[in-house]
Short mmCIF file of C-alpha atoms in Angstrom, two decimals:
data_model
loop_
_atom_site.label_atom_id
_atom_site.label_comp_id
_atom_site.label_asym_id
_atom_site.label_seq_id
_atom_site.Cartn_x
_atom_site.Cartn_y
_atom_site.Cartn_z
CA MET A 1 100.92 -51.90 -58.42
CA SER A 2 97.36 -52.51 -59.77
CA GLY A 3 95.48 -50.08 -61.92
CA ARG A 4 92.80 -49.57 -59.31
CA LYS A 5 93.58 -46.15 -58.19
CA ASN A 6 93.74 -44.93 -61.65
CA GLU A 7 90.13 -46.11 -62.59
CA SER A 8 87.14 -44.08 -62.06
CA ARG A 9 85.09 -45.27 -59.06
CA LYS A 10 81.85 -44.93 -60.99
CA ASN A 11 82.39 -46.23 -64.45
CA ASP A 12 83.67 -49.95 -64.24
CA ASP A 13 83.24 -51.06 -68.01
CA LEU A 14 85.45 -53.59 -69.44
CA VAL A 15 86.92 -51.67 -72.42
CA LEU A 16 88.13 -53.81 -75.37
CA GLY A 17 89.41 -51.77 -78.14
CA LYS A 18 86.74 -49.17 -78.65
CA HIS A 19 84.05 -51.47 -77.16
CA ARG A 20 82.67 -51.29 -73.63
CA PHE A 21 81.01 -54.04 -71.65
CA VAL A 22 79.49 -54.17 -68.14
CA SER A 23 79.88 -57.94 -67.62
CA ARG A 24 83.27 -59.45 -66.86
CA LEU A 25 82.21 -62.99 -67.62
CA LEU A 26 82.96 -64.24 -71.02
CA MET A 27 81.33 -67.47 -71.78
CA GLY A 28 82.43 -70.44 -74.42
CA THR A 29 79.53 -72.13 -76.09
CA GLY A 30 81.16 -75.78 -76.46
CA LYS A 31 80.33 -78.87 -74.75
CA PHE A 32 76.77 -78.19 -73.62
CA ARG A 33 74.69 -81.34 -73.87
CA ASP A 34 72.00 -79.40 -75.61
CA ARG A 35 71.03 -75.97 -77.08
CA ALA A 36 68.39 -75.13 -74.45
CA ALA A 37 70.83 -75.55 -71.63
CA MET A 38 73.32 -73.36 -73.42
CA PHE A 39 70.95 -70.68 -74.02
CA LYS A 40 69.71 -70.70 -70.53
CA ALA A 41 73.29 -70.52 -69.31
CA ILE A 42 74.14 -67.62 -71.60
CA SER A 43 71.02 -65.69 -70.06
CA ALA A 44 71.97 -66.77 -66.37
CA SER A 45 75.42 -65.68 -66.74
CA GLY A 46 74.61 -62.05 -67.83
CA THR A 47 77.55 -62.59 -70.28
CA GLN A 48 77.84 -59.95 -73.30
CA ILE A 49 80.46 -61.83 -75.08
CA VAL A 50 80.41 -65.60 -76.32
CA THR A 51 82.77 -67.44 -78.48
CA VAL A 52 81.82 -69.87 -81.03
CA ALA A 53 83.94 -72.09 -83.47
CA LEU A 54 83.80 -72.86 -87.07
CA ARG A 55 83.12 -76.26 -88.42
CA ARG A 56 82.22 -77.67 -91.78
CA PHE A 57 78.55 -77.32 -92.60
CA GLY A 58 76.26 -80.21 -92.37
CA GLU A 59 78.47 -82.45 -90.13
CA ASP A 60 76.14 -81.98 -87.24
CA GLY A 61 72.55 -81.43 -88.26
CA ASP A 62 71.51 -79.96 -85.16
CA SER A 63 74.21 -77.18 -85.10
CA ASP A 64 74.08 -75.84 -88.36
CA ASP A 65 72.77 -72.80 -87.41
CA LEU A 66 74.01 -71.33 -84.21
CA LEU A 67 74.36 -68.08 -85.38
CA SER A 68 70.64 -66.93 -85.73
CA PRO A 69 69.44 -67.76 -82.14
CA LEU A 70 72.79 -65.96 -80.87
CA LEU A 71 72.11 -62.98 -82.92
CA ARG A 72 68.52 -62.75 -81.40
CA ILE A 73 70.19 -62.17 -78.02
CA LYS A 74 70.18 -58.46 -77.45
CA GLY A 75 73.46 -57.03 -76.67
CA LEU A 76 75.37 -59.96 -77.13
CA THR A 77 78.77 -59.94 -79.14
CA ILE A 78 79.97 -62.84 -80.95
CA MET A 79 83.73 -63.79 -80.59
CA PRO A 80 84.56 -66.32 -83.44
CA ASN A 81 87.60 -68.46 -82.31
CA THR A 82 90.31 -69.89 -84.56
CA SER A 83 90.16 -73.30 -83.18
CA GLY A 84 91.67 -75.98 -85.48
CA ALA A 85 94.21 -73.65 -86.82
CA ALA A 86 97.80 -75.15 -86.36
CA ASN A 87 99.59 -72.03 -87.57
CA ALA A 88 99.33 -68.15 -88.05
CA GLU A 89 98.28 -68.58 -91.76
CA GLU A 90 95.28 -70.90 -90.79
CA ALA A 91 94.40 -68.83 -87.94
CA ILE A 92 94.26 -65.65 -90.15
CA ARG A 93 92.00 -67.34 -92.65
CA ALA A 94 89.73 -68.69 -89.89
CA ALA A 95 89.45 -65.10 -88.29
CA ARG A 96 88.61 -63.67 -91.76
CA LEU A 97 85.95 -66.48 -92.45
CA GLY A 98 84.54 -65.79 -88.79
CA ARG A 99 84.35 -62.01 -89.53
CA GLU A 100 82.62 -62.69 -92.77
CA LEU A 101 79.97 -64.76 -91.02
CA SER A 102 79.44 -62.97 -87.94
CA GLY A 103 79.89 -59.41 -88.78
CA SER A 104 81.84 -59.03 -85.58
CA PRO A 105 85.27 -57.64 -85.53
CA PHE A 106 86.21 -59.79 -82.38
CA VAL A 107 88.31 -62.80 -82.80
CA LYS A 108 89.75 -65.12 -80.18
CA VAL A 109 93.07 -66.26 -81.63
CA GLU A 110 93.72 -69.57 -80.48
CA ILE A 111 96.58 -71.95 -82.19
CA HIS A 112 97.31 -75.03 -80.25
CA PRO A 113 98.74 -77.53 -82.69
CA ASN A 114 99.15 -80.25 -80.13
CA PRO A 115 95.86 -82.06 -79.17
CA HIS A 116 97.40 -83.79 -76.10
CA HIS A 117 97.91 -80.72 -74.01
CA LEU A 118 96.39 -77.92 -76.16
CA LEU A 119 98.70 -75.31 -75.19
CA PRO A 120 99.13 -72.19 -77.49
CA ASP A 121 101.81 -71.99 -79.93
CA PRO A 122 103.42 -68.50 -78.80
CA ILE A 123 105.33 -67.81 -81.99
CA GLU A 124 102.54 -68.43 -84.52
CA THR A 125 99.95 -66.71 -82.02
CA TYR A 126 102.00 -63.60 -82.17
CA LYS A 127 102.43 -63.52 -85.89
CA ALA A 128 98.63 -63.86 -86.42
CA ALA A 129 97.52 -61.53 -83.76
CA LYS A 130 99.88 -58.66 -85.16
CA GLU A 131 98.67 -59.23 -88.68
CA LEU A 132 94.86 -59.36 -87.57
CA ALA A 133 95.27 -56.40 -85.31
CA ALA A 134 96.66 -54.23 -88.33
CA ASP A 135 93.60 -55.65 -90.31
CA GLY A 136 91.17 -54.06 -87.93
CA PHE A 137 90.20 -57.14 -85.91
CA VAL A 138 89.70 -56.53 -81.95
CA VAL A 139 92.36 -59.35 -81.35
CA MET A 140 91.84 -61.44 -78.14
CA PRO A 141 94.73 -63.95 -78.23
CA TYR A 142 94.64 -67.14 -76.01
CA ILE A 143 98.23 -67.50 -74.67
CA PRO A 144 100.43 -69.26 -72.40
CA ALA A 145 100.86 -67.38 -68.89
CA ASP A 146 103.92 -65.57 -70.30
CA PRO A 147 104.39 -61.92 -69.27
CA VAL A 148 106.85 -61.07 -71.94
CA LEU A 149 104.65 -62.50 -74.69
CA ALA A 150 101.61 -60.61 -73.32
CA LYS A 151 103.69 -57.44 -73.40
CA ARG A 152 104.78 -58.01 -76.98
CA LEU A 153 100.97 -58.60 -77.83
CA GLU A 154 100.09 -55.26 -76.25
CA GLU A 155 102.58 -53.55 -78.39
CA ALA A 156 101.35 -55.34 -81.53
CA GLY A 157 97.92 -53.86 -80.98
CA CYS A 158 95.74 -56.64 -79.32
CA ALA A 159 92.79 -55.54 -77.33
CA SER A 160 93.46 -57.95 -74.43
CA VAL A 161 95.56 -60.92 -73.60
CA MET A 162 93.88 -64.35 -72.57
CA PRO A 163 96.32 -66.34 -70.57
CA LEU A 164 95.54 -69.68 -69.36
CA GLY A 165 94.73 -70.59 -65.99
CA SER A 166 95.76 -74.07 -66.69
CA ALA A 167 95.11 -76.56 -69.52
CA ILE A 168 91.84 -76.28 -71.69
CA GLY A 169 89.15 -78.30 -69.95
CA SER A 170 91.42 -79.56 -67.23
CA GLY A 171 89.69 -77.76 -64.34
CA ARG A 172 92.89 -77.21 -62.45
CA GLY A 173 92.27 -73.59 -61.72
CA LEU A 174 94.83 -70.84 -61.47
CA ALA A 175 98.00 -72.87 -61.66
CA THR A 176 99.65 -69.99 -63.34
CA ALA A 177 98.80 -67.41 -60.61
CA ASP A 178 102.55 -66.28 -60.01
CA MET A 179 103.01 -65.54 -63.76
CA LEU A 180 99.58 -63.94 -64.07
CA LYS A 181 100.46 -61.63 -61.11
CA ILE A 182 103.53 -60.35 -63.07
CA MET A 183 101.60 -59.90 -66.25
CA LEU A 184 98.95 -57.91 -64.43
CA ARG A 185 101.65 -55.54 -63.21
CA GLU A 186 103.24 -55.20 -66.67
CA CYS A 187 100.22 -54.93 -68.95
CA ALA A 188 98.13 -52.00 -69.72
CA ILE A 189 95.50 -54.00 -71.72
CA PRO A 190 93.06 -56.26 -70.00
CA VAL A 191 94.21 -59.60 -68.92
CA ILE A 192 91.49 -62.12 -69.04
CA VAL A 193 92.04 -65.72 -67.72
CA ASP A 194 90.89 -68.20 -70.30
CA ALA A 195 90.89 -71.82 -69.64
CA GLY A 196 91.26 -74.15 -66.73
CA LEU A 197 88.64 -72.61 -64.22
CA ARG A 198 86.58 -75.12 -62.39
CA SER A 199 84.77 -73.40 -59.64
CA PRO A 200 83.48 -69.98 -59.26
CA SER A 201 85.57 -69.30 -56.24
CA GLU A 202 88.66 -69.54 -58.85
CA ALA A 203 86.99 -66.85 -60.91
CA ALA A 204 86.60 -64.64 -57.70
CA ALA A 205 90.33 -65.27 -57.05
CA ALA A 206 91.36 -64.17 -60.58
CA MET A 207 89.39 -61.11 -60.23
CA GLU A 208 90.62 -60.16 -56.80
CA MET A 209 94.12 -60.51 -58.31
CA GLY A 210 93.13 -57.76 -60.77
CA CYS A 211 92.32 -59.72 -63.83
CA ALA A 212 89.86 -57.69 -66.04
CA ALA A 213 87.47 -60.75 -66.82
CA VAL A 214 87.41 -64.65 -67.16
CA LEU A 215 86.39 -66.64 -70.08
CA VAL A 216 84.49 -69.91 -68.74
CA ASN A 217 83.14 -72.83 -70.62
CA SER A 218 83.78 -76.40 -69.42
CA ALA A 219 83.07 -75.39 -65.80
CA ILE A 220 79.61 -74.17 -66.80
CA ALA A 221 78.70 -76.69 -69.57
CA ALA A 222 79.99 -79.78 -67.84
CA SER A 223 78.10 -79.06 -64.49
CA ASP A 224 74.99 -80.82 -63.75
CA ASP A 225 72.97 -77.54 -64.09
CA PRO A 226 74.73 -75.17 -66.43
CA PRO A 227 72.30 -72.13 -65.75
CA VAL A 228 72.84 -72.39 -62.08
CA MET A 229 76.70 -72.68 -62.52
CA ALA A 230 76.67 -69.89 -64.89
CA ASP A 231 74.91 -67.54 -62.25
CA ALA A 232 77.33 -68.73 -59.70
CA PHE A 233 80.25 -67.79 -61.75
CA ALA A 234 78.52 -64.31 -62.52
CA SER A 235 78.29 -63.87 -58.74
CA CYS A 236 81.73 -64.68 -58.18
CA VAL A 237 83.10 -62.49 -60.99
CA LYS A 238 81.37 -59.57 -59.54
CA ALA A 239 82.26 -60.19 -55.98
CA GLY A 240 86.00 -60.60 -57.02
CA ARG A 241 85.75 -57.36 -59.14
CA GLN A 242 84.40 -55.51 -56.16
CA ALA A 243 87.04 -56.79 -53.78
CA TRP A 244 89.69 -55.79 -56.11
CA ARG A 245 88.24 -52.22 -56.47
CA ALA A 246 87.85 -51.98 -52.72
CA GLY A 247 91.51 -52.99 -52.07
CA LEU A 248 92.44 -56.13 -50.08
CA MET A 249 93.96 -55.44 -46.72
CA ILE A 250 97.75 -55.84 -46.31
CA ARG A 251 99.04 -59.31 -45.30
CA SER A 252 100.99 -59.45 -42.05
CA ASP A 253 102.97 -62.29 -40.34
CA ASN A 254 101.77 -60.87 -36.85
CA ALA A 255 98.25 -60.77 -35.56
CA SER A 256 96.61 -57.42 -35.17
CA ALA A 257 93.72 -57.08 -32.67
CA THR A 258 90.28 -56.19 -33.84
CA SER A 259 89.06 -55.62 -30.29
CA PRO A 260 90.60 -53.36 -27.63
CA LEU A 261 92.99 -55.33 -25.39
CA THR A 262 92.40 -53.44 -22.10
CA SER A 263 93.03 -55.25 -18.79
CA PHE A 264 90.00 -54.44 -17.14
CA LEU A 265 89.17 -58.03 -16.43
CA ALA A 266 92.54 -58.61 -14.66
CA MET B 1 83.82 -82.46 -113.81
CA LYS B 2 85.09 -83.28 -110.19
CA ILE B 3 85.26 -81.25 -107.34
CA VAL B 4 85.82 -81.66 -103.69
CA VAL B 5 83.28 -80.02 -101.24
CA ASN B 6 84.09 -80.26 -97.45
CA GLY B 7 86.53 -83.01 -98.07
CA LYS B 8 84.16 -85.16 -100.22
CA ALA B 9 84.41 -85.78 -104.00
CA LEU B 10 81.43 -84.29 -106.01
CA GLU B 11 80.67 -84.94 -109.60
CA THR B 12 79.08 -82.02 -111.16
CA ARG B 13 78.30 -80.11 -114.24
CA PRO B 14 80.80 -77.78 -115.78
CA GLY B 15 80.12 -74.09 -115.01
CA VAL B 16 78.38 -74.66 -111.63
CA THR B 17 78.82 -71.87 -109.25
CA LEU B 18 79.58 -71.77 -105.53
CA ALA B 19 75.94 -70.32 -105.15
CA ASP B 20 74.65 -73.47 -107.01
CA ILE B 21 76.57 -75.79 -104.46
CA LEU B 22 75.31 -73.90 -101.46
CA ALA B 23 71.76 -74.54 -102.88
CA GLY B 24 72.30 -77.93 -103.41
CA LEU B 25 73.52 -78.19 -99.59
CA ASN B 26 70.39 -76.53 -98.30
CA ALA B 27 72.87 -74.03 -96.67
CA ARG B 28 71.21 -70.80 -96.06
CA ALA B 29 73.58 -68.41 -97.68
CA ALA B 30 73.89 -66.03 -94.70
CA ARG B 31 74.67 -68.61 -92.26
CA VAL B 32 77.67 -69.97 -93.85
CA ALA B 33 81.14 -69.07 -94.78
CA THR B 34 82.76 -70.16 -97.87
CA MET B 35 86.37 -70.78 -99.41
CA ILE B 36 87.50 -71.99 -102.75
CA ASN B 37 91.06 -73.20 -102.61
CA GLY B 38 91.69 -71.79 -99.41
CA ASN B 39 90.48 -68.25 -100.37
CA VAL B 40 87.66 -66.76 -98.56
CA ILE B 41 84.76 -65.96 -100.94
CA PRO B 42 82.32 -63.18 -99.40
CA ALA B 43 78.60 -63.86 -99.86
CA GLU B 44 78.19 -61.44 -102.63
CA ARG B 45 80.62 -62.89 -104.79
CA ARG B 46 79.29 -66.57 -104.54
CA ALA B 47 76.70 -66.37 -107.64
CA ALA B 48 79.79 -65.26 -109.80
CA ALA B 49 82.15 -67.72 -108.47
CA VAL B 50 82.26 -70.44 -111.13
CA LEU B 51 84.18 -73.65 -110.13
CA HIS B 52 86.71 -75.49 -111.98
CA GLU B 53 87.92 -79.25 -112.25
CA GLY B 54 89.79 -80.34 -108.91
CA ASP B 55 88.49 -77.11 -106.90
CA ARG B 56 88.29 -77.59 -103.08
CA VAL B 57 85.29 -75.87 -101.62
CA GLU B 58 84.93 -75.37 -98.07
CA VAL B 59 81.25 -74.35 -96.33
CA LEU B 60 81.56 -73.44 -92.87
CA ALA B 61 79.14 -72.67 -90.11
CA PHE B 62 79.33 -71.59 -86.50
CA ALA B 63 79.14 -74.31 -83.88
CA GLY B 64 79.75 -74.25 -80.14
CA GLY B 65 83.15 -73.56 -79.22
CA GLY B 66 85.20 -72.23 -76.15
#
């Protein structure tokens, strides 16, 4: 069963570790054609958590200081990712660098050694997540849609698990829906769909299923109008969450009349 | 003395510190994270971090990412 009935009707915050958020739409900051579009999209999305990546200083003059403008956005939590890490050791190092720079305890652990499919390495991800959780990080691992791994990560102290809907940047939606449903049944920590979403209706579907939040990047950044798309995702995330809280009606193989079937016309 | 900064070889004077290297790159201290030979060096330790022949320095900043 869903956790719906155990939740307070009034307070519907997203709880990650000791931190609370109102917005259930997390946003990535990659792939935007320019900074202005990115900042407008962040604002339009209402997001309170954005991911950022580490890169060598000076390789792209324009992006050398993404941090200052992000820190000026009130109430925004920065979640550095460990992109580029091929194993647990590199991810742990990236996480510590990210924390040193951002001052944020949040880390998106992502370890995907194969550039062709970018699927997460479950073994290295588990190792890194466990060590980082013990070190006080709010650990948000990007994982394959594996309910057993998700449970192990919960036991290791992760604040959430972030299974993929489909491959990063593929826009193939909730291809893992069946596995996500099992994960949602088994996990006590928030399940956040990360990667693969293309349309706002897919975000709504994830939320209706009982996911705690979604993380969206490419679908917003690669659209023709990122701020409008960010707003569309925000609306659908909210609608899907409301629908889940309200409780979807039971499915039936048979029809069930909505109007009285009296025979006064006969 | 030769060191490597962000993958590029750099000829520098002996006794140079990590803080000196950052100043040379025009990197604002609070907006970069640093490593020497894979070890994270916090901002407050950069001025005292003297570099040695062959050291590999990484200077990193945040960029857009998902």
